[in-house]
Coordinates of C-alpha atoms in Angstrom, one line a residue:
X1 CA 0.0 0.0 0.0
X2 CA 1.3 3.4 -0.5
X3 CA 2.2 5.4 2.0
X4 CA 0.1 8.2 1.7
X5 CA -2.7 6.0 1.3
X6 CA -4.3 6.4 5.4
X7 CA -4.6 3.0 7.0
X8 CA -8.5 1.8 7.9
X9 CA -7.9 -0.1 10.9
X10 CA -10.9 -2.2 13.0
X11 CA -10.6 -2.2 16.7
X12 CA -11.6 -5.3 18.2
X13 CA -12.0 -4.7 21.9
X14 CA -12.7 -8.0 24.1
X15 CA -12.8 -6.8 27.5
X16 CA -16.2 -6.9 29.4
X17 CA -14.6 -3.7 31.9
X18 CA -15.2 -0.1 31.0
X19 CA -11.7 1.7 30.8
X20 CA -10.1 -1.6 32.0
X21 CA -6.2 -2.0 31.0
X22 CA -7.0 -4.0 27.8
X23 CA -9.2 -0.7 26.6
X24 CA -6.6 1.7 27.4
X25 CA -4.3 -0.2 25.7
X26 CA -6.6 0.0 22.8
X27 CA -7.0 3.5 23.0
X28 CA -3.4 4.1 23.4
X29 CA -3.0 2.5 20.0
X30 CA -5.8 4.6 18.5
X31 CA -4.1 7.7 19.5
X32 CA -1.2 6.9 17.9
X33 CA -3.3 5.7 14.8
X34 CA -5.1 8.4 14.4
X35 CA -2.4 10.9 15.0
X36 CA -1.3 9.9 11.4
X37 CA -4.4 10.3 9.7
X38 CA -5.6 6.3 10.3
X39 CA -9.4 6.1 10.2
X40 CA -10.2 3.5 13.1
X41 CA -13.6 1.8 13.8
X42 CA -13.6 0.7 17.7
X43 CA -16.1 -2.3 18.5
X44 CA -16.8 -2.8 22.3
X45 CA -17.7 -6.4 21.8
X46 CA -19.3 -7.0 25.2
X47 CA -22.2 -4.8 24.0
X48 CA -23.0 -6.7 20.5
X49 CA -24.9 -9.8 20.6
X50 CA -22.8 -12.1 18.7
X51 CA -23.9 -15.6 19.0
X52 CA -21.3 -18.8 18.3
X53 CA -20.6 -20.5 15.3
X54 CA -23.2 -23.4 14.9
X55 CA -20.9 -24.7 12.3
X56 CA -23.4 -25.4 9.8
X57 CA -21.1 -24.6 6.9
X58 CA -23.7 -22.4 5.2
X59 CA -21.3 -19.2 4.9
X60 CA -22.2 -17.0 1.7
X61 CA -26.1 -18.8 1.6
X62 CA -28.1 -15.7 0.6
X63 CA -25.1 -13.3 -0.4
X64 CA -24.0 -12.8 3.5
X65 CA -20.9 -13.7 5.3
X66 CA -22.8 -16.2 7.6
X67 CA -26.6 -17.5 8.2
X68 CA -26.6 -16.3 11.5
X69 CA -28.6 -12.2 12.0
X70 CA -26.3 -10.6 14.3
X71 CA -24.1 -7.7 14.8
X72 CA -21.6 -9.9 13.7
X73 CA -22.9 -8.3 10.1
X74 CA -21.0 -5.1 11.0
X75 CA -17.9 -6.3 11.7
X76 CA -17.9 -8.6 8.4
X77 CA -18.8 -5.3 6.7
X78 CA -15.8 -3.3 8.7
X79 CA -13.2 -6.1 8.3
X80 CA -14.2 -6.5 4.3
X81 CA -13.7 -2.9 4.4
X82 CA -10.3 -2.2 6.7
X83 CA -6.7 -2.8 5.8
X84 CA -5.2 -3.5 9.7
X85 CA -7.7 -5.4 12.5
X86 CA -6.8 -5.2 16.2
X87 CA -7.1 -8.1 18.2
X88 CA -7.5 -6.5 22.0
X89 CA -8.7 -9.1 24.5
X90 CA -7.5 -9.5 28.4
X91 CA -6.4 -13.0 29.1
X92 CA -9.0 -15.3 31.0
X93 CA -8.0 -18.8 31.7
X94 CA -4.8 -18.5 30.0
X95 CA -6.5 -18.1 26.7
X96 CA -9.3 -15.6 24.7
X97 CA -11.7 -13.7 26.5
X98 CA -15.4 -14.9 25.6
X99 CA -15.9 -11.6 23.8
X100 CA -13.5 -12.2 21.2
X101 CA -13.1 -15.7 20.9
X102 CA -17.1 -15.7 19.7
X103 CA -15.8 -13.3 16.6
X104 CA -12.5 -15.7 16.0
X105 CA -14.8 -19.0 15.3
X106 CA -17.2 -16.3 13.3
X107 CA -14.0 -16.1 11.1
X108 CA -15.2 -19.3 9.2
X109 CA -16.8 -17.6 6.1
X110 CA -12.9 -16.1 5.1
X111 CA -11.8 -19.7 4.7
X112 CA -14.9 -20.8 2.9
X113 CA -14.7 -22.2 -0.7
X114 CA -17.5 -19.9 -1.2
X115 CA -15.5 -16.8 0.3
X116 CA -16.5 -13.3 -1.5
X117 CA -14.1 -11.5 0.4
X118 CA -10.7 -12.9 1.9
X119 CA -8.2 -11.1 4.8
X120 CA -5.2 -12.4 2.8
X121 CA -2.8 -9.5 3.0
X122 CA -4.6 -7.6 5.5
X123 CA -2.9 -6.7 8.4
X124 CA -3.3 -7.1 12.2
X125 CA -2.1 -6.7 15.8
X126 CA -2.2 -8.5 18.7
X127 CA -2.8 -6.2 22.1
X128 CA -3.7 -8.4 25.0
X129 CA -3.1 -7.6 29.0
X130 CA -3.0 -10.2 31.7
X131 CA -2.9 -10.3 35.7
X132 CA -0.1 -12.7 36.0
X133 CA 3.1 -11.5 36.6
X134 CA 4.7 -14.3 34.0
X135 CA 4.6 -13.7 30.5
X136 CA 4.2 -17.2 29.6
X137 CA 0.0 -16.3 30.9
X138 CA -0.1 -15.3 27.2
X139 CA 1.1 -18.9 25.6
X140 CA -2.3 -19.8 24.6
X141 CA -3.2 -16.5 23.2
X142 CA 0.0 -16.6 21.2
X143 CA -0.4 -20.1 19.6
X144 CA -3.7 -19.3 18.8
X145 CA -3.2 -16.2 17.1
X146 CA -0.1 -17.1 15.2
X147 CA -2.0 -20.4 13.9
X148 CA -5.5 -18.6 13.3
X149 CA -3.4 -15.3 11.1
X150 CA -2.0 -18.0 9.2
X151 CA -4.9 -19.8 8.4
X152 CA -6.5 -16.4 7.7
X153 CA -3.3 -15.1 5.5
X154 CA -3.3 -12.3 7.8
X155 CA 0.1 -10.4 8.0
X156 CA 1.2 -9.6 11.2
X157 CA 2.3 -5.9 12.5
X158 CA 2.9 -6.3 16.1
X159 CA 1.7 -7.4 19.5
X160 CA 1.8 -6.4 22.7
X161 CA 1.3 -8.3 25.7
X162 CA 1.1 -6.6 28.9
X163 CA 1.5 -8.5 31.9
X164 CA 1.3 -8.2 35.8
X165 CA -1.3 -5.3 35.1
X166 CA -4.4 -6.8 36.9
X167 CA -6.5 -3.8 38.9
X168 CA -7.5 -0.8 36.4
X169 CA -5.2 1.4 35.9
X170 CA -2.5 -0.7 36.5
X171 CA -1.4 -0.6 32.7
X172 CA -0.4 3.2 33.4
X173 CA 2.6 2.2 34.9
X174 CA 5.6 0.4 33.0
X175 CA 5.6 1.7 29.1
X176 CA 3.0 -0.5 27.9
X177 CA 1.0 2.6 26.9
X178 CA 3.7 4.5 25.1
X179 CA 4.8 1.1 23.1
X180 CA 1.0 1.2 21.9
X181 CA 1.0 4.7 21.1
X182 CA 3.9 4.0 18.8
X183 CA 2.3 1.0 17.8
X184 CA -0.2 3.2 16.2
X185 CA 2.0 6.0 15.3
X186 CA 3.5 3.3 13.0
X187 CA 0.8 1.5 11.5
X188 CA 1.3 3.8 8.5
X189 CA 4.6 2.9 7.4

């Protein structure tokens, strides 16, 4: 892409708390984003009602990403429509929050013989935050993402994984939010 074409980036936040570390995060990136002319669409996921794949392998029936009537339609629409998507989730169980893991198994239709639209080429982050004070809390998250990108044909742009930042507003100290912020600043080049 050129550079003075301006990034449209999707913000996929998974974090059920208001203003919680993992959103900050998010909105540290944004800053940085949009600072440099990036158009971003932010999705608070815990306020959607996106329901689980039911695997039916119907994806494209009827011109549409999947059978299911959701708000998982407007993210299809934003992610057909974006060049970067953020992956922003706290780390529950040493894996995805429920949030955004329902959106990864929605990913189905990109694989689908049928696919209209692909994410090969697009690009995307990983921004995730965890209690533990031992980065290996974010193993699962990694393998996951790495594998699922892959399968996707998603290009990778970064990820941050913030650890031992538990209680809100514990990701203000450290330099978790400044790393983001560049994050963003970046995204551009």
């Amino acid at each position: 892409m050129p550079a003075d074409i301006m990034k449209k980036i999707v913000c996929l936040l998974g974090s059920p708390r208001v203003n919680g570390n993992s959103e900050r995060l998010a909105k540290a990136f944004v800053i940085g984003a949009e600072s440099q002319g990036a158009k971003v669409r932010f999705f608070r996921l815990q306020n959607m009602n996106i329901k689980g794949c039911i695997d039916c392998r119907r994806c494209w029936e009827n011109g549409k990403h999947c059978v299911i009537n959701d708000d998982m339609a407007q993210i299809y629409e934003a992610i057909d429509e974006c060049n970067v998507i953020v992956f922003v989730t706290p780390v529950y169980w040493y894996s995805w929050s429920a949030q955004i893991k329902v959106v990864w198994d929605r990913m189905l239709p990109y694989i689908s013989e049928k696919a209209k639209f692909t994410l090969k080429d697009k690009e995307c982050i990983l921004l995730a935050t965890a209690g533990d004070v031992y980065e290996s809390a974010f193993n699962g998250v990694l393998e996951s993402f790495d594998r699922s990108i892959s399968l996707l044909g998603l290009k990778e742009r970064g990820k941050i994984c913030a650890y031992n930042v538990y209680d809100i507003g514990d990701i203000e100290q450290g330099d978790w939010l400044d790393r983001a912020k560049e994050l963003g600043i970046n995204i551009n080049k």
